[in-house]
PDB file of C-alpha atoms in Angstrom:
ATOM      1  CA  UNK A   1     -12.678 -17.378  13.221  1.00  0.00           C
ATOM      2  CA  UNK A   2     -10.395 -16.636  16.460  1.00  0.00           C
ATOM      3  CA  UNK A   3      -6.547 -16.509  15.954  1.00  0.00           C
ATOM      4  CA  UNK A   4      -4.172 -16.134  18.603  1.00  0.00           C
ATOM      5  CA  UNK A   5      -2.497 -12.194  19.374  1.00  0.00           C
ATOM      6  CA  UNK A   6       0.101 -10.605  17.505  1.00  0.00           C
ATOM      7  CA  UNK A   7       2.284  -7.419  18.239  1.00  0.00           C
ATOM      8  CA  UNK A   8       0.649  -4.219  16.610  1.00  0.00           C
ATOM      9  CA  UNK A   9       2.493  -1.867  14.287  1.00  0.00           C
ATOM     10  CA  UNK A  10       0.029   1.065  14.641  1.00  0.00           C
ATOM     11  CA  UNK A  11      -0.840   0.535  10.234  1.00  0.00           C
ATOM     12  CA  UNK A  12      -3.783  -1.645  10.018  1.00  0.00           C
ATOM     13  CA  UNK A  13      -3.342  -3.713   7.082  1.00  0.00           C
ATOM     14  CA  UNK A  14      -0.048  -4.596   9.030  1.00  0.00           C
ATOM     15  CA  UNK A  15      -1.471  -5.549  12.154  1.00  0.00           C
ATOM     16  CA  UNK A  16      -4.055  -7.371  10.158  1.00  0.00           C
ATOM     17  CA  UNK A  17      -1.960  -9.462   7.606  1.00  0.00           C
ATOM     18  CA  UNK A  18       0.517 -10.319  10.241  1.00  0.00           C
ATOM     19  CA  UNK A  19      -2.139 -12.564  12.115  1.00  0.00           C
ATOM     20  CA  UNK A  20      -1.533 -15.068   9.128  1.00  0.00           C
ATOM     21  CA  UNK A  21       1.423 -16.680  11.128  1.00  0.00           C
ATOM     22  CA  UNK A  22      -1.583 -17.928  13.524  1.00  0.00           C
ATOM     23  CA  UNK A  23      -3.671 -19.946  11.212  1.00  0.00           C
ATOM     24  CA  UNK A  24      -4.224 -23.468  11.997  1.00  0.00           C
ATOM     25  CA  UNK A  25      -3.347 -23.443   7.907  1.00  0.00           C
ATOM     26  CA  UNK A  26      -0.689 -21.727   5.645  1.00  0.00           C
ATOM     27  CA  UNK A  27      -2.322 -18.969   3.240  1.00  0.00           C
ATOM     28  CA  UNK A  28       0.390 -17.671   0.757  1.00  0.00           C
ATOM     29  CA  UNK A  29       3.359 -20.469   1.739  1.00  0.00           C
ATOM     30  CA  UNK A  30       6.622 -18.995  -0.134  1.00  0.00           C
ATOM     31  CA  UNK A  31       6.716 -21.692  -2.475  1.00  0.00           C
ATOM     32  CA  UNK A  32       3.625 -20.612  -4.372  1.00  0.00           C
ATOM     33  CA  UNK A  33       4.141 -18.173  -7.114  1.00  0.00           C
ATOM     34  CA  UNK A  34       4.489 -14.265  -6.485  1.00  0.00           C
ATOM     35  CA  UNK A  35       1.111 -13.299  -7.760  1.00  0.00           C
ATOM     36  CA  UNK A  36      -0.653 -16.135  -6.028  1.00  0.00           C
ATOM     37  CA  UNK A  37       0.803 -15.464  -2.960  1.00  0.00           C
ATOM     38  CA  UNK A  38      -0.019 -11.320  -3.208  1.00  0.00           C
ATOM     39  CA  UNK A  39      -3.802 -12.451  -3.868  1.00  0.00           C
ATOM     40  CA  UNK A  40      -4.145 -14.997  -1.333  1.00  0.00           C
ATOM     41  CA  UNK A  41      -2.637 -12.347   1.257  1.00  0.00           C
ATOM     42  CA  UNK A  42      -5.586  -9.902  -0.243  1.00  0.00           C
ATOM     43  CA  UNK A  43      -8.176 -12.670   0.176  1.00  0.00           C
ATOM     44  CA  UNK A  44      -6.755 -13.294   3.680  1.00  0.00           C
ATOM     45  CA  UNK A  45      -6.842  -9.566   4.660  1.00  0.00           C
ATOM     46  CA  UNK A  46     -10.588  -9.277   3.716  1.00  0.00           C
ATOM     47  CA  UNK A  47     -11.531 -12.232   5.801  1.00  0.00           C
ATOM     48  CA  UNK A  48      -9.251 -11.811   8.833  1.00  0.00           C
ATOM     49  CA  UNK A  49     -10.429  -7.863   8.719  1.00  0.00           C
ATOM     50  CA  UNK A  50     -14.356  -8.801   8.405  1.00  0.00           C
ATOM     51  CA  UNK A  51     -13.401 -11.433  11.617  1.00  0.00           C
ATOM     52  CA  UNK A  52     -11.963  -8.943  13.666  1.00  0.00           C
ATOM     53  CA  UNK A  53     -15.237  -6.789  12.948  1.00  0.00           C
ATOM     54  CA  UNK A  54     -17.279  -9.280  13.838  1.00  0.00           C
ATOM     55  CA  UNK A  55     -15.347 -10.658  17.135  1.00  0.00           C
ATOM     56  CA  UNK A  56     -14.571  -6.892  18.296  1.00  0.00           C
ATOM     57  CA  UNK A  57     -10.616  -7.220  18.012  1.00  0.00           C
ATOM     58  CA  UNK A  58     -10.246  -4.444  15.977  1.00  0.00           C
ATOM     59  CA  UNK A  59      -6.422  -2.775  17.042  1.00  0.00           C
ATOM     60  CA  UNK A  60      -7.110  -0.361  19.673  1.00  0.00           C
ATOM     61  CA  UNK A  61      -7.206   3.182  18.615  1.00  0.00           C
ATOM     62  CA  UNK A  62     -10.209   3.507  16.343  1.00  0.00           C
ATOM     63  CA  UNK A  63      -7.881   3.994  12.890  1.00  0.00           C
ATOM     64  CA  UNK A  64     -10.062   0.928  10.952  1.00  0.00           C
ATOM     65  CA  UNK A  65     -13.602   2.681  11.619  1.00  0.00           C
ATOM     66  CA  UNK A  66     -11.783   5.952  10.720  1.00  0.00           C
ATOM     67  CA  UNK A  67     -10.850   4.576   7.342  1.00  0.00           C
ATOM     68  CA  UNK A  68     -14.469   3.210   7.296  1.00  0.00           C
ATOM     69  CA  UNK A  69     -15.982   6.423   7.804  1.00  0.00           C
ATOM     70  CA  UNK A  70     -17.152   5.407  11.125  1.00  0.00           C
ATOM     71  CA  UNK A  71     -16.900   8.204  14.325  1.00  0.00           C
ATOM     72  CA  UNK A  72     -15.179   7.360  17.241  1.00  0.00           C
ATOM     73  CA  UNK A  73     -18.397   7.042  19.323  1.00  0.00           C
ATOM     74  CA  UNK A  74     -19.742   4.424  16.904  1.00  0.00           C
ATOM     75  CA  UNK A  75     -16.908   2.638  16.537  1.00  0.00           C
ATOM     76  CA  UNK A  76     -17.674   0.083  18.685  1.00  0.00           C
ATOM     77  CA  UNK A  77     -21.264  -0.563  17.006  1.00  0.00           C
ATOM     78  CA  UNK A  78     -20.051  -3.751  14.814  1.00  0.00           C
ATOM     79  CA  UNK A  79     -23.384  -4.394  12.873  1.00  0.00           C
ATOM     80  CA  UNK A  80     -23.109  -0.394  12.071  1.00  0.00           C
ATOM     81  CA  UNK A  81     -18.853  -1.046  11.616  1.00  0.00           C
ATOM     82  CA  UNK A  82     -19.710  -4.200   8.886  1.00  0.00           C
ATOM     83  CA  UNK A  83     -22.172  -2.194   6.965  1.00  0.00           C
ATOM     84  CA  UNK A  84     -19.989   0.467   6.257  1.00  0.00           C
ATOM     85  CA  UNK A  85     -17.074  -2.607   5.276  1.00  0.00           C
ATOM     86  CA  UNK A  86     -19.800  -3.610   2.698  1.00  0.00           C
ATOM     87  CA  UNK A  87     -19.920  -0.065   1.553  1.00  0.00           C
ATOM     88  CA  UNK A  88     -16.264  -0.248   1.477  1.00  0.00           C
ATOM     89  CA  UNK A  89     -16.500  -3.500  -0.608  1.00  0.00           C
ATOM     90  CA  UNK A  90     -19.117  -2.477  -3.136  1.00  0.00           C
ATOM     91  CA  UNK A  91     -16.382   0.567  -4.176  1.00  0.00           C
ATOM     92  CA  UNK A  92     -14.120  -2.181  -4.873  1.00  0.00           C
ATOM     93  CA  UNK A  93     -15.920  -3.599  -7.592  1.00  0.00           C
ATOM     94  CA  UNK A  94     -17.170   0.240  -8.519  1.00  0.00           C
ATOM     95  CA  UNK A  95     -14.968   2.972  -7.386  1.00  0.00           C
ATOM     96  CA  UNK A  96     -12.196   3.199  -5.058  1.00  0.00           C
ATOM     97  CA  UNK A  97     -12.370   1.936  -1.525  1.00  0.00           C
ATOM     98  CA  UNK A  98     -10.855   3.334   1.172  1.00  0.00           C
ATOM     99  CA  UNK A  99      -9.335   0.863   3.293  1.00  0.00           C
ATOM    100  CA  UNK A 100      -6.388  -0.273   2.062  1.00  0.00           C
ATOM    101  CA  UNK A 101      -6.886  -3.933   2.376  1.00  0.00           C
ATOM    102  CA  UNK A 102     -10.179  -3.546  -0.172  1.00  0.00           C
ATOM    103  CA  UNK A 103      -7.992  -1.464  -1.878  1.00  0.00           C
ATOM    104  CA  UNK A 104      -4.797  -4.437  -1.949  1.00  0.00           C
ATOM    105  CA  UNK A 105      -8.036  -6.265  -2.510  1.00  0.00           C
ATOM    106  CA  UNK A 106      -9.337  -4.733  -5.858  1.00  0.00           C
ATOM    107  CA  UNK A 107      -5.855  -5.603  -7.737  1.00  0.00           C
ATOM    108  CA  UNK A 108      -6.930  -9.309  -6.905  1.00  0.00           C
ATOM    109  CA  UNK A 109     -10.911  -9.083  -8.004  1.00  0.00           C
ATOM    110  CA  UNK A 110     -10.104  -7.026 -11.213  1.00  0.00           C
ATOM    111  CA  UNK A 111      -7.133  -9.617 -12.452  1.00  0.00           C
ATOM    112  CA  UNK A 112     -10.074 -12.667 -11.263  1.00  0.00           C
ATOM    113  CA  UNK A 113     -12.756 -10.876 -12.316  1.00  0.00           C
ATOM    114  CA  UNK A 114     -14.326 -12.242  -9.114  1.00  0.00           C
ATOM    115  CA  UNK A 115     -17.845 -11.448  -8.330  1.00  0.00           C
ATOM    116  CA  UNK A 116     -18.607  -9.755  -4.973  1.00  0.00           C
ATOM    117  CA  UNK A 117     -20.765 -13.149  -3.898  1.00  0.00           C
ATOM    118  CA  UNK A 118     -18.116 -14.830  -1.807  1.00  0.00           C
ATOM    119  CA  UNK A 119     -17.350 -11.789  -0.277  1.00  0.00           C
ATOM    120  CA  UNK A 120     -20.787 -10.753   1.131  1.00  0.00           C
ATOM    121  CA  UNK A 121     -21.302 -14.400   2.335  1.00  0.00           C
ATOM    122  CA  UNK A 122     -18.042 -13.589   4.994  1.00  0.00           C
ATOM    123  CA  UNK A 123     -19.909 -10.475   6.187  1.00  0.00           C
ATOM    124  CA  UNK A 124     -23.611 -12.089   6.185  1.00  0.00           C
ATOM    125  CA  UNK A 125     -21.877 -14.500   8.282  1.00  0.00           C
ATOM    126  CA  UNK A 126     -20.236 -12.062  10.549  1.00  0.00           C
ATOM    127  CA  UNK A 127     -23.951 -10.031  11.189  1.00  0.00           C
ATOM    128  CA  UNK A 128     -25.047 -13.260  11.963  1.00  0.00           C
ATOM    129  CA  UNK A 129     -22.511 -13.906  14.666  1.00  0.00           C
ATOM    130  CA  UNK A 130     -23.684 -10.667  16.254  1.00  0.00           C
ATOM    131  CA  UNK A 131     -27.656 -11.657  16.249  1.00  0.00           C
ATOM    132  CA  UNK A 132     -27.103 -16.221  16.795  1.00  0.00           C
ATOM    133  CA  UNK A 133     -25.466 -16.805  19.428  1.00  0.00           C
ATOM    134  CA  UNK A 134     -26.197 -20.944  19.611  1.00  0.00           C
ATOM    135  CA  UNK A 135     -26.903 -23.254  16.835  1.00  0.00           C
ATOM    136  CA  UNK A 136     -29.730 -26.053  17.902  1.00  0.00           C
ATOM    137  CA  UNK A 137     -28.670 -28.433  15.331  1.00  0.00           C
ATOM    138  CA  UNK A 138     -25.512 -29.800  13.183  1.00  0.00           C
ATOM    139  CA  UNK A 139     -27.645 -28.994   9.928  1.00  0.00           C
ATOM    140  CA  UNK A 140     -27.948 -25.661  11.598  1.00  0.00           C
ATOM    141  CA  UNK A 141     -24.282 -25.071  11.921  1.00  0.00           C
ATOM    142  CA  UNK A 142     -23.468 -26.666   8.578  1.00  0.00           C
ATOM    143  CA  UNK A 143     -25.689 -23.466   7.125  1.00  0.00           C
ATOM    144  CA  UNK A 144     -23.565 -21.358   9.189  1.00  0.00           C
ATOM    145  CA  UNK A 145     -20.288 -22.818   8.010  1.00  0.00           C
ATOM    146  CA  UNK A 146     -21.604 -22.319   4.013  1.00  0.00           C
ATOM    147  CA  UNK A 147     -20.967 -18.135   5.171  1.00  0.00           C
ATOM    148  CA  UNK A 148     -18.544 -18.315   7.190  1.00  0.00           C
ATOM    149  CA  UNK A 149     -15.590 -20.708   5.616  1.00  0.00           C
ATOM    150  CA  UNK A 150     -17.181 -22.445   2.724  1.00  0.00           C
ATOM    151  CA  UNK A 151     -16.496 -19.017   0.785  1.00  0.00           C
ATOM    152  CA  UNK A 152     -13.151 -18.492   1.055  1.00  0.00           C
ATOM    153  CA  UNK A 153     -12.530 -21.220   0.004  1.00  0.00           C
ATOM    154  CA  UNK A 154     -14.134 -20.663  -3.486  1.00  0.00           C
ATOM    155  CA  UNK A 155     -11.871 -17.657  -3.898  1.00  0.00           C
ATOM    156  CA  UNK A 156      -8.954 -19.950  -3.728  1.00  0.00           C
ATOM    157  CA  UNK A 157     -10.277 -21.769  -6.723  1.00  0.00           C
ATOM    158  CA  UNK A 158     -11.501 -18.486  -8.322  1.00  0.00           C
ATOM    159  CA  UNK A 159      -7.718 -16.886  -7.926  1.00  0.00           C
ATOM    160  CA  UNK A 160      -5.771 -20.091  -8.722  1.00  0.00           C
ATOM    161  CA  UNK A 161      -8.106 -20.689 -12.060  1.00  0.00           C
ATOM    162  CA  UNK A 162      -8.859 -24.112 -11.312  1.00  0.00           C
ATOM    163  CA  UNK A 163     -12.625 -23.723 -10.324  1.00  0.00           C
ATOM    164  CA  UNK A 164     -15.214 -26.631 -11.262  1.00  0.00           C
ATOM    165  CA  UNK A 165     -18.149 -28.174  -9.761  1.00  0.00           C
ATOM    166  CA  UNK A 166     -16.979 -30.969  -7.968  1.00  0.00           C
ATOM    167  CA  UNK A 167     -13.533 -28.990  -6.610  1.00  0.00           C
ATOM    168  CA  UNK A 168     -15.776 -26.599  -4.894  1.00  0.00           C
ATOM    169  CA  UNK A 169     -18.307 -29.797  -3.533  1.00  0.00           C
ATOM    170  CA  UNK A 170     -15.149 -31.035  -1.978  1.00  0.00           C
ATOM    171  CA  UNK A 171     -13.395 -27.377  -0.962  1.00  0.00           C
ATOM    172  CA  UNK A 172     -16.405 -27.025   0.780  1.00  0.00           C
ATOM    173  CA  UNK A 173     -16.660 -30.352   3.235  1.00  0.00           C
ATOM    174  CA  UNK A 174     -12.684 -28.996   3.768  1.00  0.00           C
ATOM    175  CA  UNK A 175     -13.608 -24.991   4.855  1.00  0.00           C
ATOM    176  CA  UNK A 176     -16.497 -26.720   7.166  1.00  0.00           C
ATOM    177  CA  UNK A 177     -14.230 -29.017   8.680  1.00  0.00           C
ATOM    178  CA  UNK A 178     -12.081 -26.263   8.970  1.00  0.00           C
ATOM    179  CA  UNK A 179     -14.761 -23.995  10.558  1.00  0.00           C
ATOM    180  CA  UNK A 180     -15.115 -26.909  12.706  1.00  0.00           C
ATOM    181  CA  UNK A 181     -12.299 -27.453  14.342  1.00  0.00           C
ATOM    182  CA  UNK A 182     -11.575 -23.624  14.706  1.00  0.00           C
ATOM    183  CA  UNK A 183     -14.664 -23.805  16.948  1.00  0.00           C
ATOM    184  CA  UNK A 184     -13.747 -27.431  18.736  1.00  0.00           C
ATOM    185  CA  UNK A 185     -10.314 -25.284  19.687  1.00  0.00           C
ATOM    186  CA  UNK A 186     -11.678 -22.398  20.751  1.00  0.00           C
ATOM    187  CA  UNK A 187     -14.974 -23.324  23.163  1.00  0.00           C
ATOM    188  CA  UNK A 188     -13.532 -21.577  25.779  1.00  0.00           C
ATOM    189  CA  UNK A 189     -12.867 -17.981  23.772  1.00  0.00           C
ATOM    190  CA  UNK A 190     -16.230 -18.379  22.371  1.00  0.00           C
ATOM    191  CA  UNK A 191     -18.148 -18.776  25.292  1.00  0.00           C
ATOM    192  CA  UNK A 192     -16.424 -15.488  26.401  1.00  0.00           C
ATOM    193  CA  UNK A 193     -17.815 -13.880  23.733  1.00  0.00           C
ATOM    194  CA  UNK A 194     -21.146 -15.528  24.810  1.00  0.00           C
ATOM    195  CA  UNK A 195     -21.064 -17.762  21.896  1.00  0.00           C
ATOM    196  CA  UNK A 196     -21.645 -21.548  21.486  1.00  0.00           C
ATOM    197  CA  UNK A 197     -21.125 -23.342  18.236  1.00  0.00           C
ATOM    198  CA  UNK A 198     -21.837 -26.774  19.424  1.00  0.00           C
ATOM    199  CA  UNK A 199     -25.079 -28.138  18.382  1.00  0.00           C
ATOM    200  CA  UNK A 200     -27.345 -27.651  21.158  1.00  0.00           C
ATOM    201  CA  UNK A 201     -29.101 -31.096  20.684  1.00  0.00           C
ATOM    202  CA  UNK A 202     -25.285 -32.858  20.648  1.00  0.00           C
ATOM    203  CA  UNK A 203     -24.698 -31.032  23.770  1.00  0.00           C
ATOM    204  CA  UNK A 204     -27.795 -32.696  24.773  1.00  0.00           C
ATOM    205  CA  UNK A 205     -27.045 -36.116  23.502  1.00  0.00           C
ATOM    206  CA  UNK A 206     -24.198 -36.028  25.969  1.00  0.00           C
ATOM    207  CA  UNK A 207     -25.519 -34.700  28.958  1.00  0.00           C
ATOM    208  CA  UNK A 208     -23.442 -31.333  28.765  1.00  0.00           C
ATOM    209  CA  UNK A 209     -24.376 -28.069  29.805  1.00  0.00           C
ATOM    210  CA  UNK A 210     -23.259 -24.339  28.956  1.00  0.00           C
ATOM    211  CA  UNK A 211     -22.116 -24.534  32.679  1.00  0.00           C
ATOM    212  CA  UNK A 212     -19.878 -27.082  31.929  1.00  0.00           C
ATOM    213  CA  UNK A 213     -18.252 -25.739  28.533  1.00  0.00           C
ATOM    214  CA  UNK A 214     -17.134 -22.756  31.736  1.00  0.00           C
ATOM    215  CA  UNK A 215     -14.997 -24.938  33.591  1.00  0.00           C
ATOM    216  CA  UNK A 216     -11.077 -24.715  34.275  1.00  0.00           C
ATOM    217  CA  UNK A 217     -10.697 -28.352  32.462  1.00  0.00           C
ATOM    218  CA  UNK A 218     -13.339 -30.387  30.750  1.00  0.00           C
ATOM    219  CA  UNK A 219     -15.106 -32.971  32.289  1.00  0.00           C
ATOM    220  CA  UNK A 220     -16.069 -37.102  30.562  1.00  0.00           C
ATOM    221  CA  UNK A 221     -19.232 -35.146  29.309  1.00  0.00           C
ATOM    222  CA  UNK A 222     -17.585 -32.697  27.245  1.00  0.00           C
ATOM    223  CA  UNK A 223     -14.682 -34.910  26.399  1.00  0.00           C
ATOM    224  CA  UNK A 224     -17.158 -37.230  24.849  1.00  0.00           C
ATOM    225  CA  UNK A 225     -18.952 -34.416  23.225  1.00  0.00           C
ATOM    226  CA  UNK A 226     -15.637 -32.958  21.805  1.00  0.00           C
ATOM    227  CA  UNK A 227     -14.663 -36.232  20.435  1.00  0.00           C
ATOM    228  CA  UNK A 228     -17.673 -36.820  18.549  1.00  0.00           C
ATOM    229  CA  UNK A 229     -17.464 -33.192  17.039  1.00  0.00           C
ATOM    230  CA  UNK A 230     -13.746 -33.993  16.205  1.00  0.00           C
ATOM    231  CA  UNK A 231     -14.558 -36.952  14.526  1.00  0.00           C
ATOM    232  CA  UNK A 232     -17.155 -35.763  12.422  1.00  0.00           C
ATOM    233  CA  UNK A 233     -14.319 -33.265  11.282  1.00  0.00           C
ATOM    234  CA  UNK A 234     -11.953 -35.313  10.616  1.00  0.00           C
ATOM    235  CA  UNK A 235     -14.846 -37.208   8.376  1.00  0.00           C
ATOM    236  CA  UNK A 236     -15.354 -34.400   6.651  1.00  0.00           C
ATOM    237  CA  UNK A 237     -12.176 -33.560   5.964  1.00  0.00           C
ATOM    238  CA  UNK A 238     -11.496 -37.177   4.406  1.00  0.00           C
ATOM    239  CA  UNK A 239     -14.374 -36.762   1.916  1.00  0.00           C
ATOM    240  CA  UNK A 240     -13.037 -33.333   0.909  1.00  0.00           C
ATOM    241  CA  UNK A 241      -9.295 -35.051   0.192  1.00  0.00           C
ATOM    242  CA  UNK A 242     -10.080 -35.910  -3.579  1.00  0.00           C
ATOM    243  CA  UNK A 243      -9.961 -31.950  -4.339  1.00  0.00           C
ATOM    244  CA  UNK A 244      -5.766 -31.928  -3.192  1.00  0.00           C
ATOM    245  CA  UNK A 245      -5.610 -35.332  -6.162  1.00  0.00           C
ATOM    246  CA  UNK A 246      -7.429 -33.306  -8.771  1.00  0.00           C
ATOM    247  CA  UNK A 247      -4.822 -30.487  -9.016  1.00  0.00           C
ATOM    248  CA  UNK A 248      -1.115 -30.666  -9.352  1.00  0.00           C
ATOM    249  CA  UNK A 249       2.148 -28.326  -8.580  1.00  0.00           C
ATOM    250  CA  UNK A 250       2.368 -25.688  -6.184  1.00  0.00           C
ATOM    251  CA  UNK A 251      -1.564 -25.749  -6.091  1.00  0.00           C
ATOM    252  CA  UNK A 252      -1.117 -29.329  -4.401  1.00  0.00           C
ATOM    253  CA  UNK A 253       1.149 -28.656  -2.131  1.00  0.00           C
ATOM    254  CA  UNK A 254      -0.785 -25.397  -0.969  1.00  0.00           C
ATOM    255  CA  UNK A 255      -4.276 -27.985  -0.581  1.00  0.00           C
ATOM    256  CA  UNK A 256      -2.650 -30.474   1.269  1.00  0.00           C
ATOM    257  CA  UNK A 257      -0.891 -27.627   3.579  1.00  0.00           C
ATOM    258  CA  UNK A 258      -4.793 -26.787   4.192  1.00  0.00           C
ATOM    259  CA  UNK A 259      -5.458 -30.459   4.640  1.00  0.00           C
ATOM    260  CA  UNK A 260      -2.809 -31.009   6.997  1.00  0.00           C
ATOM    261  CA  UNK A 261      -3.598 -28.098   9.482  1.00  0.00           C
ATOM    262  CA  UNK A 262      -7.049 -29.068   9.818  1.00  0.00           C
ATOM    263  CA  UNK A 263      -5.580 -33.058  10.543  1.00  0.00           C
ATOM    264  CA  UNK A 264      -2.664 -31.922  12.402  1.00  0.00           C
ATOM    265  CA  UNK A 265      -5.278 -29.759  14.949  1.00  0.00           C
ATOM    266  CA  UNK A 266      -7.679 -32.582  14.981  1.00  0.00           C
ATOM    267  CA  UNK A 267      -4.604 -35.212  16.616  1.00  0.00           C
ATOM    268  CA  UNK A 268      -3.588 -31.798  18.756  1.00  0.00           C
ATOM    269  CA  UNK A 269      -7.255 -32.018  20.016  1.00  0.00           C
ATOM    270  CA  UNK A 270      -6.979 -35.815  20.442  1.00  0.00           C
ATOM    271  CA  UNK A 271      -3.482 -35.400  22.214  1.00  0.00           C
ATOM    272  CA  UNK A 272      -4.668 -33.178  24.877  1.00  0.00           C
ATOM    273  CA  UNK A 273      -7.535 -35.871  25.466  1.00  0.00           C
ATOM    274  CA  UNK A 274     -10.192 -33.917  23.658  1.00  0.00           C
ATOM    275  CA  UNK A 275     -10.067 -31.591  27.213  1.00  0.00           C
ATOM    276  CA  UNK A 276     -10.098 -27.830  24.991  1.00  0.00           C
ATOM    277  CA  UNK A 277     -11.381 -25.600  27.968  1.00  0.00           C
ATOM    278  CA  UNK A 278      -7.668 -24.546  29.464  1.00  0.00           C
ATOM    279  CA  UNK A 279      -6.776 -23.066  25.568  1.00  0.00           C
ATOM    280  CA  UNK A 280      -6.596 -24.355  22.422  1.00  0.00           C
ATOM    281  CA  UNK A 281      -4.725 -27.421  21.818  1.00  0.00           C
ATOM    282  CA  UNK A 282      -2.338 -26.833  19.482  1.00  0.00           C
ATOM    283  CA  UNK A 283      -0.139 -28.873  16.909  1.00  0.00           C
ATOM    284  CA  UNK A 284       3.224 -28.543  16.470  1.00  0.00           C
ATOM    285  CA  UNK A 285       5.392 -28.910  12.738  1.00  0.00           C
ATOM    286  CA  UNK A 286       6.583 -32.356  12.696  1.00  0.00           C
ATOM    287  CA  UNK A 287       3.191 -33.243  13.147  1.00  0.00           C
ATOM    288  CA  UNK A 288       1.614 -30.668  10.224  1.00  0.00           C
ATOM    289  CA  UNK A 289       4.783 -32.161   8.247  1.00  0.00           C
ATOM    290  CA  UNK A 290       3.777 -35.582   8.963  1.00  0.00           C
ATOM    291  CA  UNK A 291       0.164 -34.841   7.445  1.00  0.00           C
ATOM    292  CA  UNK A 292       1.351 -33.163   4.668  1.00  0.00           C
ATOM    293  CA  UNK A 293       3.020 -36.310   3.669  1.00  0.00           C
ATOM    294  CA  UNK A 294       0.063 -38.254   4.310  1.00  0.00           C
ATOM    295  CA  UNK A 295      -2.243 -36.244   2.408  1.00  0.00           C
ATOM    296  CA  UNK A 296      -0.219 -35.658  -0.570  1.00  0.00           C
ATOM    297  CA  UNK A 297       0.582 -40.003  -0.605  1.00  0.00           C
ATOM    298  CA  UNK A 298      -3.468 -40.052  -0.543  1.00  0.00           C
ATOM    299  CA  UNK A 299      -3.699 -41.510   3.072  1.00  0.00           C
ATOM    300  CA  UNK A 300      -6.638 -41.080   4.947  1.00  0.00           C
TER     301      UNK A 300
END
């Protein structure tokens, strides 16, 4: 997961927490409860934190693999950097941890009694991101998108109490759809980072090559092969809809808000005729408002 810049304070839990404003989605909107919101912002620090390990944006100076227990000429070592975060984590659930967003974190997993599952999923996917670089199949990214999003959201369920079987079937077609259209918005950043998260046999389906995805502006080939990826999110995020009808309150508004980011970037994508390589295509908040609507009236 890539999110745009934000000015650093020099305190990393700061630096990382503030990157919230940049989600595609809102995590702890003001209307939610106090407590929700302080767990949700926990929940968001661990992922954004195990990101930024993976994707090397750690804030300059070193102070996170400090807190880690990692030297400054290892620091830049991220398999070595996300074992010692799973160290970190494991003192959460037995000791004290010394970062302090595992340590904002353990208020959250001791009042949930949340196991450490979800958690280890977001770094497995993370180590995997440093050893698979392309994904040959959309089965093959699906698998990638059960670490990577799928968990998260779980812990939303987990925090907000309202966990059953077929919430989390549908919360996870909504996380991979997510996942999805992160990646559809950000082909160019990846590719940077010598990543490609479009299926390899799509990309082959349309005639596109890794040469192409490098271009100032996207040609008919990758236009048609963004589309098609688009689509399929937007499909997915249309079967996962039924979870934001099966709760009610706050908790609805909060679902649809995740609903609507994912729709609202998917029309952004659409807008800028499915052409992602100059940045990523954006939406702006009439149109997340207008999805909101739609989503909470239970329009596809």
């Amino acid at each position: 997961m890539t999110v745009t810049g934000t000015a650093r304070t020099g305190d990393p839990e700061r630096d990382t927490l503030d990157k919230a404003a940049a989600e595609n989605f809102p995590v702890a909107p003001f209307f939610l409860p106090r407590a929700w919101r302080d767990d949700l912002m926990a929940v968001y620090g661990f992922a954004r934190l195990v990101d930024d390990i993976g994707d090397g944006d750690l804030a300059p100076g070193g102070a996170d693999a400090r807190l880690l227990g990692v030297s400054p000429r290892e620091a830049d070592d991220r398999l070595l950097l996300l074992d010692a975060f799973e160290a970190d984590l494991h003192r959460v659930f037995d000791a004290t941890p010394n970062h302090p967003l595992l340590r904002r974190l353990q208020h959250t997993v001791r009042r949930h009694c949340l196991a450490p599952g979800p958690f280890l999923a977001l770094i497995a996917a993370n180590r995997q991101d440093q050893l698979v670089k392309r994904y040959e199949t959309y089965d093959d990214l699906l698998a990638y998108c059960e670490l990577s999003a799928n968990p998260v959201g779980h812990l939303v369920l987990a925090v907000t109490g309202t966990t059953t079987p077929e919430r989390v079937r549908h919360s996870d077609t909504i996380c991979t759809a997510l996942q999805i259209i992160e990646h559809l918005q950000d082909v160019t950043e990846d590719l940077g980072r010598d990543r490609v998260y479009l299926p390899a046999a799509d990309m082959k389906r349309f005639h596109v090559q890794e040469a192409d995805l490098a271009a100032p502006t996207a040609g008919a080939s990758v236009r048609a092969l963004i589309a098609y990826e688009a689509e399929r999110a937007r499909n997915l995020l249309n079967e996962g809809t039924p979870l934001v009808g099966s709760v009610h309150g706050r908790l609805r508004l909060l679902l649809a808000g995740f609903v609507a980011g994912g729709r609202a970037a998917v029309h952004a994508i659409a807008a800028a005729e499915f052409d992602v390589l100059p940045g990523p295509p954006k939406p702006g908040k009439l149109r997340l408002l207008h999805e909101a609507g739609a989503t909470l009236r239970g329009e596809g």
